[in-house]
mmCIF file of C-alpha atoms and ligand atoms in Angstrom:
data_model
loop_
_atom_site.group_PDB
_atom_site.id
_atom_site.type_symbol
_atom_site.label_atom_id
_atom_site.label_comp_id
_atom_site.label_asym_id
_atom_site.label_seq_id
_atom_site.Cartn_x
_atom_site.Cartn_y
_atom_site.Cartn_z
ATOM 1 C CA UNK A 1 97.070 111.939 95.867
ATOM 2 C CA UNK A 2 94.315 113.848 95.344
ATOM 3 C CA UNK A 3 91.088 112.001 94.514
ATOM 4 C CA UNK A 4 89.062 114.391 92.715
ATOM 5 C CA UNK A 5 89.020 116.429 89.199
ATOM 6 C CA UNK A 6 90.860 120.100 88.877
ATOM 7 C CA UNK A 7 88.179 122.699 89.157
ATOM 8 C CA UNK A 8 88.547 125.529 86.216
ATOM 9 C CA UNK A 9 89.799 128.137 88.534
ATOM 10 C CA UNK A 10 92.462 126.131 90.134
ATOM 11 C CA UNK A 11 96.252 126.404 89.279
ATOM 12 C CA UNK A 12 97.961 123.802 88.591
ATOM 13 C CA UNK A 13 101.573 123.111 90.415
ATOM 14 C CA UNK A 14 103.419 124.510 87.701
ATOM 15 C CA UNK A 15 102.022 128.145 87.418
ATOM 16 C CA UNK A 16 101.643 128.478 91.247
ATOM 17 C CA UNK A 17 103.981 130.491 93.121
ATOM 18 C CA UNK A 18 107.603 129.400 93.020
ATOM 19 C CA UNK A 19 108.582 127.802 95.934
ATOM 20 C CA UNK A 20 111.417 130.092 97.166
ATOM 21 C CA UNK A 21 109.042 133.560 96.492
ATOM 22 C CA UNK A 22 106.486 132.086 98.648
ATOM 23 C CA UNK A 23 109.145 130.606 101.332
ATOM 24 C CA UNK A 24 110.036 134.172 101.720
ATOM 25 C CA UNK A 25 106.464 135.169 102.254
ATOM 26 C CA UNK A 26 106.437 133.182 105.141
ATOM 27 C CA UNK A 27 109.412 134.868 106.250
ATOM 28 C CA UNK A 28 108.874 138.304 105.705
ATOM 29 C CA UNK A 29 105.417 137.710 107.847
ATOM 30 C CA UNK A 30 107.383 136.684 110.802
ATOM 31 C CA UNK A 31 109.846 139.116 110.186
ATOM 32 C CA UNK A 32 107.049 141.957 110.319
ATOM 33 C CA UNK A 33 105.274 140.286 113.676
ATOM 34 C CA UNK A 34 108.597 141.132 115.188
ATOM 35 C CA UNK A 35 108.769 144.608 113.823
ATOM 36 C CA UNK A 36 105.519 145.132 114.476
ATOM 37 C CA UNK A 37 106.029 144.532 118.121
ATOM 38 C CA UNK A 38 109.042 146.415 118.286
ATOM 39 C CA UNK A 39 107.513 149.530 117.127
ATOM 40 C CA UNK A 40 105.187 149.169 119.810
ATOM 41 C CA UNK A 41 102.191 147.633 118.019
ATOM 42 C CA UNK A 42 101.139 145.307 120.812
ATOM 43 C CA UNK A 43 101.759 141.851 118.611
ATOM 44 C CA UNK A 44 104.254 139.451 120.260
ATOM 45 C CA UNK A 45 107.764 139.845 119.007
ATOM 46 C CA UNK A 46 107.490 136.003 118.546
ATOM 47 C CA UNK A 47 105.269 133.555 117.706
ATOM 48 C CA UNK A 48 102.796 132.694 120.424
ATOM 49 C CA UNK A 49 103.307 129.367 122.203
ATOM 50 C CA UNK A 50 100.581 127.501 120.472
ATOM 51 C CA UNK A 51 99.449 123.653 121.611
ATOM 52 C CA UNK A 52 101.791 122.273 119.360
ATOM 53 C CA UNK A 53 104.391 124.439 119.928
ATOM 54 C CA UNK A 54 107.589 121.502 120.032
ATOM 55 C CA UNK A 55 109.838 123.792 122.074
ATOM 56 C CA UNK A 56 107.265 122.966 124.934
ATOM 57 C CA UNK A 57 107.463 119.121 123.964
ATOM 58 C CA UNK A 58 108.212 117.192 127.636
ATOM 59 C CA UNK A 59 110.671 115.409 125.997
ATOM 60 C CA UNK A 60 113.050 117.794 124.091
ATOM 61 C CA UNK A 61 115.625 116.590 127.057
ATOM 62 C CA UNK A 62 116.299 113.634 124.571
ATOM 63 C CA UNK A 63 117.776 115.909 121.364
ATOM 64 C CA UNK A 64 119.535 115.957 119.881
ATOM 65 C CA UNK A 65 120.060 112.009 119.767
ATOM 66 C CA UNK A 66 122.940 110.175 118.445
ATOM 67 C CA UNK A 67 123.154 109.724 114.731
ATOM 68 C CA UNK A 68 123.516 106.112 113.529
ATOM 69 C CA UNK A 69 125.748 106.316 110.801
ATOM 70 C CA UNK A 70 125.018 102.785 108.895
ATOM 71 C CA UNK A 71 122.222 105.222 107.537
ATOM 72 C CA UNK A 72 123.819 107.517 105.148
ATOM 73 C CA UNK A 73 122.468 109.374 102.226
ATOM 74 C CA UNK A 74 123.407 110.075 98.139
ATOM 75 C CA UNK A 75 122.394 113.712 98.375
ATOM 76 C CA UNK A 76 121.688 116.680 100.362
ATOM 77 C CA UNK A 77 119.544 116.645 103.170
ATOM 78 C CA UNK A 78 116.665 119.360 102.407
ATOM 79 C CA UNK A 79 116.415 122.228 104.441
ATOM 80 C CA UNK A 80 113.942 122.476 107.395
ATOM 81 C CA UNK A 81 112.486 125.405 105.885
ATOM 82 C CA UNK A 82 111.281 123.536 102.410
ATOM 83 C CA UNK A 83 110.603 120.182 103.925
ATOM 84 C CA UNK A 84 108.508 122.063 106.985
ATOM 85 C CA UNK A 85 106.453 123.362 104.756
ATOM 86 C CA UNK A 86 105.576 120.776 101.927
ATOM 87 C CA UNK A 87 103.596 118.187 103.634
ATOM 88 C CA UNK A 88 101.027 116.095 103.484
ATOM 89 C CA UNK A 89 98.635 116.076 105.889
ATOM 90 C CA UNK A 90 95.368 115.773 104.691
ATOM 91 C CA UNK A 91 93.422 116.201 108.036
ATOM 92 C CA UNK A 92 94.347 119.330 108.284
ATOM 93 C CA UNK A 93 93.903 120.403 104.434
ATOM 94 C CA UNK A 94 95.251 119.727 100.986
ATOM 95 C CA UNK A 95 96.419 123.461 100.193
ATOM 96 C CA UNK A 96 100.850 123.295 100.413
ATOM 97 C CA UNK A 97 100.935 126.317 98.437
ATOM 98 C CA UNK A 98 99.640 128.728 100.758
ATOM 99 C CA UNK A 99 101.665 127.156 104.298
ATOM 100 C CA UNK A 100 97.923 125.923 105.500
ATOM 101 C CA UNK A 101 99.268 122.628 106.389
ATOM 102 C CA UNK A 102 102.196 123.703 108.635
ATOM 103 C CA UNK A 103 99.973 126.618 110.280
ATOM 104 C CA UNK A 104 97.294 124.384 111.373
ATOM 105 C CA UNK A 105 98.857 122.004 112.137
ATOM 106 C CA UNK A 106 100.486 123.987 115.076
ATOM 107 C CA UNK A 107 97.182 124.372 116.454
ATOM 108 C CA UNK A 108 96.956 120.130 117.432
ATOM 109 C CA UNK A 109 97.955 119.522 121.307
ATOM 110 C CA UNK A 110 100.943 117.669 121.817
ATOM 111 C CA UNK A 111 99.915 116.349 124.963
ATOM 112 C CA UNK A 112 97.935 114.317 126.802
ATOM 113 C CA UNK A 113 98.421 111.521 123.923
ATOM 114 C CA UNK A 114 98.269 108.020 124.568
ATOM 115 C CA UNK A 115 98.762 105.304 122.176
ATOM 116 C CA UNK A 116 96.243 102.558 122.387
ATOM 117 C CA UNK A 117 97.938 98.907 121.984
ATOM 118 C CA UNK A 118 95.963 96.248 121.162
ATOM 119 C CA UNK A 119 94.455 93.368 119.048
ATOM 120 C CA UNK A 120 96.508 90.115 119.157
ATOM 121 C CA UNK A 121 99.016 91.179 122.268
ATOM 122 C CA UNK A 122 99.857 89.283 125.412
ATOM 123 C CA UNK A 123 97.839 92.308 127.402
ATOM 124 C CA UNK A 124 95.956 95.458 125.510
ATOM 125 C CA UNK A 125 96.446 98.511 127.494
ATOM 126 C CA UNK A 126 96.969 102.588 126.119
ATOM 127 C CA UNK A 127 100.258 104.112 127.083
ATOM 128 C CA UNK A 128 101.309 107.521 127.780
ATOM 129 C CA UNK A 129 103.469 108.628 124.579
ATOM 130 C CA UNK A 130 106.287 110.292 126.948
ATOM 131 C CA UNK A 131 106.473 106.892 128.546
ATOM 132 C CA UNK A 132 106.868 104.936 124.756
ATOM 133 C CA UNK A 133 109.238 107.372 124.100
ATOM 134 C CA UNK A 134 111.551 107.238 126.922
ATOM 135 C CA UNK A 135 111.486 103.703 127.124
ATOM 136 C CA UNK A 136 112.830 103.202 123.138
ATOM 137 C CA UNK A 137 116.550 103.892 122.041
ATOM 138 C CA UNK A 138 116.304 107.337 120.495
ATOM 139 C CA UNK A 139 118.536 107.674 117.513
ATOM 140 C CA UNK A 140 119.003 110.020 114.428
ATOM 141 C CA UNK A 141 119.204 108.363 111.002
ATOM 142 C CA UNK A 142 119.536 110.368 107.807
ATOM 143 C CA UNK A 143 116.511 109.087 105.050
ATOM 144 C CA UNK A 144 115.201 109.380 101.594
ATOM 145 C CA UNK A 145 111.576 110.169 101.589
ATOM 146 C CA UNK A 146 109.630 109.002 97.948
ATOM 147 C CA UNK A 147 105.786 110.595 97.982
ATOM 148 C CA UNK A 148 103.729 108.674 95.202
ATOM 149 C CA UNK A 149 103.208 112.384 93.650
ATOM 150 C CA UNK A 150 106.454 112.146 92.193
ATOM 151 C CA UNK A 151 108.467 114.274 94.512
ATOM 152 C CA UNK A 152 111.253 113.426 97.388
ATOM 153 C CA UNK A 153 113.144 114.947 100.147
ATOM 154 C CA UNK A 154 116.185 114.173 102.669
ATOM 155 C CA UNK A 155 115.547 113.892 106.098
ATOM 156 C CA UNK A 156 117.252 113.998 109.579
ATOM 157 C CA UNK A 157 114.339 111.491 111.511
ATOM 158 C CA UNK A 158 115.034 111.183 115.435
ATOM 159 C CA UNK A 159 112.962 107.449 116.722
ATOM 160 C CA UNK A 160 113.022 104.305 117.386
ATOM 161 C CA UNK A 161 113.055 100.832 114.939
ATOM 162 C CA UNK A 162 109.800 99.645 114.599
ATOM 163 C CA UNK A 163 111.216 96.353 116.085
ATOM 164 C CA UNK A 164 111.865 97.798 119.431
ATOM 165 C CA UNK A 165 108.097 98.925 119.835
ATOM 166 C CA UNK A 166 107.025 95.175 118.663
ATOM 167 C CA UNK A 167 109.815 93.582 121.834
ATOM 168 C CA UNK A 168 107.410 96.618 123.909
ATOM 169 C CA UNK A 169 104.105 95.448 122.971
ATOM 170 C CA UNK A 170 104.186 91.783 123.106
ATOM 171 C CA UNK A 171 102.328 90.700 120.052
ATOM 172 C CA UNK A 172 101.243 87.039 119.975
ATOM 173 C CA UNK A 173 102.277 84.165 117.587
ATOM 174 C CA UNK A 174 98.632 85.003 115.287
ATOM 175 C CA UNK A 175 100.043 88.502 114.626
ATOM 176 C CA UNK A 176 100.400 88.594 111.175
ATOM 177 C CA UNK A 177 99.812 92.430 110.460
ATOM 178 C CA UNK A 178 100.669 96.001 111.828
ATOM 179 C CA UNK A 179 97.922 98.486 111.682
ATOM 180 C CA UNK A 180 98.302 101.825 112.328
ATOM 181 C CA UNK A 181 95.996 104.341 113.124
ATOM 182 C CA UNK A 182 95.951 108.617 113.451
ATOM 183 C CA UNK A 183 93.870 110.351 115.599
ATOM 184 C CA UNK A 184 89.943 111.792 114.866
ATOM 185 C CA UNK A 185 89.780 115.518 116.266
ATOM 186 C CA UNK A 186 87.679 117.694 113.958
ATOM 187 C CA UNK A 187 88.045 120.504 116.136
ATOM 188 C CA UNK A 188 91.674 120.952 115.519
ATOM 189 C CA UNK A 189 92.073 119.060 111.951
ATOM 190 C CA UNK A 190 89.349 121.149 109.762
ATOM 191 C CA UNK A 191 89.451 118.711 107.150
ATOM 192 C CA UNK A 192 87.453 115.952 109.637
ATOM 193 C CA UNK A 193 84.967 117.590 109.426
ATOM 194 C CA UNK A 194 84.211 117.314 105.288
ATOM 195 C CA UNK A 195 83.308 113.699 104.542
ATOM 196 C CA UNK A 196 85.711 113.471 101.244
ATOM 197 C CA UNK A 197 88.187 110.848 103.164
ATOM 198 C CA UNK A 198 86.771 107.939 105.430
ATOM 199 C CA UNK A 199 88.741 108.908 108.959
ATOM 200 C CA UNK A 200 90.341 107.924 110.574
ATOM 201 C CA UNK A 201 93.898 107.482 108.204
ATOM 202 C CA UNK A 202 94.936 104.292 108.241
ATOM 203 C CA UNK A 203 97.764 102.107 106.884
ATOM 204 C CA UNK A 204 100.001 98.685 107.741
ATOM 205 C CA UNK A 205 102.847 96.526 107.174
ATOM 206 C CA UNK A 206 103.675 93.162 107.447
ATOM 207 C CA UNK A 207 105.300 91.817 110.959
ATOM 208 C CA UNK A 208 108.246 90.891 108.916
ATOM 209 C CA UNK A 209 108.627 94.560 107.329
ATOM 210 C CA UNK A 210 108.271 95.632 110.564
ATOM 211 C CA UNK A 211 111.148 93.743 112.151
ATOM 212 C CA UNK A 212 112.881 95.028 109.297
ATOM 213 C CA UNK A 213 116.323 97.181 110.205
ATOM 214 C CA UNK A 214 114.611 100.378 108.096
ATOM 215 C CA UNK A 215 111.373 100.428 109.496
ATOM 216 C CA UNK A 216 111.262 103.331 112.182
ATOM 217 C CA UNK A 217 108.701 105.319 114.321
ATOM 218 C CA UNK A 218 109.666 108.952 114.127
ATOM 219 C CA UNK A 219 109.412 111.322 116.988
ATOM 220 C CA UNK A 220 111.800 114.220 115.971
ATOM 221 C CA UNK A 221 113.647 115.977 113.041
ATOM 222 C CA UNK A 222 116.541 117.940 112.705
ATOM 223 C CA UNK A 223 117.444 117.151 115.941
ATOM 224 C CA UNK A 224 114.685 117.983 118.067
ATOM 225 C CA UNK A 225 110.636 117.166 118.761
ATOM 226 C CA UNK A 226 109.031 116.736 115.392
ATOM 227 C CA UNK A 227 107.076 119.758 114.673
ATOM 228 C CA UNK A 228 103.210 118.972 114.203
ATOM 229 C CA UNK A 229 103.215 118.792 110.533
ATOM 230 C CA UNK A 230 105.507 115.755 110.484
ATOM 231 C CA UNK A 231 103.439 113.633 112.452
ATOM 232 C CA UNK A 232 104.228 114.572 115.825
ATOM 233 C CA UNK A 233 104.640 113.018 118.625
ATOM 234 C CA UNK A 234 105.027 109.614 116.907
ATOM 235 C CA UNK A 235 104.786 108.377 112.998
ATOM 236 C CA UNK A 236 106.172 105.943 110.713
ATOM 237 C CA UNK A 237 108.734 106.343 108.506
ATOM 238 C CA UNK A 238 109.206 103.217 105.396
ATOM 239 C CA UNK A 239 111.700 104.669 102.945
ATOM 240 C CA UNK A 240 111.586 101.921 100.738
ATOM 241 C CA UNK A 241 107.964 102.221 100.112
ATOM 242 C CA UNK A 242 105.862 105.364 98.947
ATOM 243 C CA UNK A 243 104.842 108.258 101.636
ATOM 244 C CA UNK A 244 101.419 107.193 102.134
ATOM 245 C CA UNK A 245 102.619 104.231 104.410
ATOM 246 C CA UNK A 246 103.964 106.287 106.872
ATOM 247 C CA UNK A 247 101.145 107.132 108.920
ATOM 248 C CA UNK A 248 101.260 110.113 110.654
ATOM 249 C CA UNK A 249 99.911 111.043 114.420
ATOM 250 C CA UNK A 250 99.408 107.607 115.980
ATOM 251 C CA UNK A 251 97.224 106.962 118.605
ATOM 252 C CA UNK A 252 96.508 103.010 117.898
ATOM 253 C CA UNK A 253 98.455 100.581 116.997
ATOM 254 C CA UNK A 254 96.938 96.750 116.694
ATOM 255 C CA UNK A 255 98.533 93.615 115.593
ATOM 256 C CA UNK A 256 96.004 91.664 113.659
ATOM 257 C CA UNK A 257 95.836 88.701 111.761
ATOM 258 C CA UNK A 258 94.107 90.245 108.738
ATOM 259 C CA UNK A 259 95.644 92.689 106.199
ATOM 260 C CA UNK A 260 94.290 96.241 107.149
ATOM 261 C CA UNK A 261 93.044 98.370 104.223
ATOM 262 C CA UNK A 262 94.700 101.309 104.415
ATOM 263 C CA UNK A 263 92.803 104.848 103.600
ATOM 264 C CA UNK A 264 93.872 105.434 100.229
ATOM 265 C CA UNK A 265 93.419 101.847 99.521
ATOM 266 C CA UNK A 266 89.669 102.476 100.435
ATOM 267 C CA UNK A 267 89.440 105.655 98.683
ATOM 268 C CA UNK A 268 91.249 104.287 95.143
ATOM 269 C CA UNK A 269 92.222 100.734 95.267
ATOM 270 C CA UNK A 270 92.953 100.812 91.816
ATOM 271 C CA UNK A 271 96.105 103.554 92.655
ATOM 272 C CA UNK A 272 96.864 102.690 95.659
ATOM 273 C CA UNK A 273 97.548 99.591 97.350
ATOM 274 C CA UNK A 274 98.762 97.640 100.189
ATOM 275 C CA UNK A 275 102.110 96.860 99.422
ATOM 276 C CA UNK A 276 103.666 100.213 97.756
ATOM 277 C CA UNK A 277 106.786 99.555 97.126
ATOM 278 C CA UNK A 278 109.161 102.664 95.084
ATOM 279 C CA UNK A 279 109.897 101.113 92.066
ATOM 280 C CA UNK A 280 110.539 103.703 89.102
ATOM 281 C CA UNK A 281 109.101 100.975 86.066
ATOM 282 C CA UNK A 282 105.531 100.792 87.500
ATOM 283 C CA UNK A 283 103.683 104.239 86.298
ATOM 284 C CA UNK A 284 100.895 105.283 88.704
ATOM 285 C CA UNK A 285 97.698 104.873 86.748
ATOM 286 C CA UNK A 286 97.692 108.431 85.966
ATOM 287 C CA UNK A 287 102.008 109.687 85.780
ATOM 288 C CA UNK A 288 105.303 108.050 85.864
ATOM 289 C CA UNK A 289 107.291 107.187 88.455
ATOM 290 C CA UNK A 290 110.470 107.004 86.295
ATOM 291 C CA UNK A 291 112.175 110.333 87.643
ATOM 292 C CA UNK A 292 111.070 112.448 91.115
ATOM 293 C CA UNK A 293 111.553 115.979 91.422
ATOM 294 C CA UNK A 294 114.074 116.833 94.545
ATOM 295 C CA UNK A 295 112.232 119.497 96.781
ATOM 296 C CA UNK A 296 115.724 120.433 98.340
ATOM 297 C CA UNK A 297 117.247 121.156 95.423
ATOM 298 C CA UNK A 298 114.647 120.785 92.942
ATOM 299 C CA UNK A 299 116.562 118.440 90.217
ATOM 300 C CA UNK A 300 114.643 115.708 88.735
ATOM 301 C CA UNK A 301 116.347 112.233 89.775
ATOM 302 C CA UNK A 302 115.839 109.106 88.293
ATOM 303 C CA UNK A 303 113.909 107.018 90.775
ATOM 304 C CA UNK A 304 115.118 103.923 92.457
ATOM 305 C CA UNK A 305 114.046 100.631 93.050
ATOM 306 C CA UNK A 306 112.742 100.314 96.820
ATOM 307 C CA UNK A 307 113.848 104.232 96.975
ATOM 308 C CA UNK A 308 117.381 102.900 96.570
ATOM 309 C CA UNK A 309 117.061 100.460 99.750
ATOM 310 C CA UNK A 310 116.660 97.235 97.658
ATOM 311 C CA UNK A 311 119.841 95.805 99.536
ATOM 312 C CA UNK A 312 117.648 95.680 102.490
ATOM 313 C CA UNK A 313 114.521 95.435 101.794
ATOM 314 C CA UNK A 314 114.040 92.732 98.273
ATOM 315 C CA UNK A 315 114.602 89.808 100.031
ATOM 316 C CA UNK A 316 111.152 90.511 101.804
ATOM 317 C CA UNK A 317 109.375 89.969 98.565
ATOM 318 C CA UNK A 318 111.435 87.247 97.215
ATOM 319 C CA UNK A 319 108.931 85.301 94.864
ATOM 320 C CA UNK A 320 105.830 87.360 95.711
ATOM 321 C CA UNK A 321 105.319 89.401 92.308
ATOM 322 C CA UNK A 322 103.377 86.912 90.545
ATOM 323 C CA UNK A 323 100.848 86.727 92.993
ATOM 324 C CA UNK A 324 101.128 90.247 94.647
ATOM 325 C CA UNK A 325 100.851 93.819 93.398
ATOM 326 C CA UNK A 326 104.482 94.654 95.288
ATOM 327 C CA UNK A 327 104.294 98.052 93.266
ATOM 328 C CA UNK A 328 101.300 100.587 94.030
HETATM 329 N N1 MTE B 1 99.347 110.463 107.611
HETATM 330 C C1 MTE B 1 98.177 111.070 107.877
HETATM 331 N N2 MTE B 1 97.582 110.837 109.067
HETATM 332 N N3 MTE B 1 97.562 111.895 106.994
HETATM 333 C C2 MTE B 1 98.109 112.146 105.764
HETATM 334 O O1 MTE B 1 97.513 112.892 104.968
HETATM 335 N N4 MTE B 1 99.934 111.682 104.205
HETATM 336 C C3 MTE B 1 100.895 110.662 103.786
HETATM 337 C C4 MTE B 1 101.876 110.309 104.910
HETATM 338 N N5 MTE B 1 101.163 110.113 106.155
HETATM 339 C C5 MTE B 1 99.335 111.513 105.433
HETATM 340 C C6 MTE B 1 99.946 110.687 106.413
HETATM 341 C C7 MTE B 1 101.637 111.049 102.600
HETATM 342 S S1 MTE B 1 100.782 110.988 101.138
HETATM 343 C C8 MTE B 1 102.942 111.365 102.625
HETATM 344 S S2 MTE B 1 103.850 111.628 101.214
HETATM 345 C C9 MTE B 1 103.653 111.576 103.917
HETATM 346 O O2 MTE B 1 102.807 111.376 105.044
HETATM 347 C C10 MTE B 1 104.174 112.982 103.940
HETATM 348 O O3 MTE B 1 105.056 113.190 105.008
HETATM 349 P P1 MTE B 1 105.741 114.627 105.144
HETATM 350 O O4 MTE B 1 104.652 115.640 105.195
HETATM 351 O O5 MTE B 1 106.528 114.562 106.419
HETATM 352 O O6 MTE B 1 106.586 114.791 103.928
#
């Protein structure tokens, strides 16, 4: 995703670290916290409790929820410890290799967080997210996750179908558009503070994709409170469409009548667009999207139309590629 050229000094993916030599890193530094404190050394045998610590989330009562089975998957689901520590989160930097993302993540308070609902809705008001939460029907559903970069994972999500917030919010009969917004705090998410990216992130959908069975606002993952890196406490989750849709950390949502312009739209319109859509025939400007490499396991896969969930998910944009760029 990253809009900008490779400096000299900078390695690229392939002759960084391998992934399980520096997922052992991670490990061993843990590892030596508690051996540190055992030997007396005055550091805490575990991790501090840190604002974004999930096992202080108020409501971890709710995991694990019950797994709907009509979502299934065609290959492993990829450890916590690989997909925990490969995200993208660009508030709070760009550097996966070195675990930045995860660590600083932690640092974000969970709580207060209210979500702000408005725009075309019988009655605008900002709700408390542990009261969104325990109003929805929690459920676990097992997805495929396609980032535009060319890579994918397997994941447990815990939420809610998108649908279910729209029956909350009350949008009007103008609502044409979901827009989705993630929160502005520079003084936990470093990365605010540089100028590179026009804050806050933003992305939509359509109302219909939105009443559609796979759309889902994520709150947890393997079976409890989403850590921070994910998105906590609430973001989207499209598999049918590339990762950059899924907006992370919500704290507005509006229905509009317009078509928002999502960040990446703003920052490259001519790689990224509106619509997004997996499909493994239309190259981004710059690589192929033919094949993805599996972080899990990391085999190269053949990509899949819609990700794989075409059965659910064409009839949406039946007739709309002539006029419509349905694919980046
Ligand atoms: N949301 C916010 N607020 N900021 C981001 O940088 N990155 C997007 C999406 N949502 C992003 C975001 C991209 S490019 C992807 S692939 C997914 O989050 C990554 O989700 P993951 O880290 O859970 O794999």
């Amino acid at each position: 995703m990253l809009i900008r050229r490779r400096p000299s000094w900078e390695l690229p993916e392939s002759a960084a670290t391998p992934e399980a030599v520096y997922l052992s890193r991670r490990h061993l530094l843990g590892a030596g916290a508690g051996l540190a404190a055992a030997l007396g050394l005055g550091l805490p045998a575990v991790a501090a409790p840190t604002p974004g610590n999930p096992d202080l989330d108020p409501t971890k009562d709710l995991y694990p929820a019950k797994r709907n089975d009509a979502f299934t998957l065609d290959r492993p689901v990829t450890p916590e410890d690989i997909s925990g520590n490969y995200n993208n989160f660009y508030e709070f930097g760009s550097d996966r290799r070195n675990y930045q993302v995860a660590d600083i993540a932690e640092r974000m308070p969970r709580r207060p967080w209210t979500v702000k609902i408005d725009g075309l809705v019988e009655k605008e008001r900002e709700v408390g997210i542990d009261d969104i939460i325990r109003a929805m029907p929690l459920e676990e559903r097992l997805y495929r996750h396609r980032c535009v970069e060319a890579w994918s994972m397997a994941v447990p999500w815990t939420g809610f179908p998108v649908r279910e917030f729209i029956a909350f919010a009350k949008p009007l009969s103008g609502a044409k558009y979901i827009r989705m917004e993630t929160f502005v705090n520079p003084a936990v998410a470093p990365a605010q503070n540089r100028f590179i990216y026009p804050w806050p992130y933003v992305d939509g959908v359509t109302m219909a994709e939105g009443m559609n069975d796979l759309a889902f606002f994520v709150t947890g993952v393997y079976g409890k409170p989403a850590p921070n890196q994910y998105g906590a406490p609430l973001r989207l989750a499209l598999p049918w469409k590339y990762g950059f849709k899924s907006v992370k950390s919500i704290v507005r949502i509006s229905f509009v009548a317009d078509r928002p312009v999502g960040l990446w739209e703003q920052v490259q319109g001519r790689e990224y667009g509106f619509w997004a859509n997996v499909n493994p025939e239309v190259p981004h400007p710059r690589w192929s999207q033919a094949s993805e490499r599996d972080i899990g396991t990391g085999e190269r896969r053949p990509t899949l139309i819609y990700n794989g969930y075409g059965e659910q998910v064409a009839s949406l944009y039946a007739g709309m590629d002539k006029t419509e760029k349905l694919f980046m």
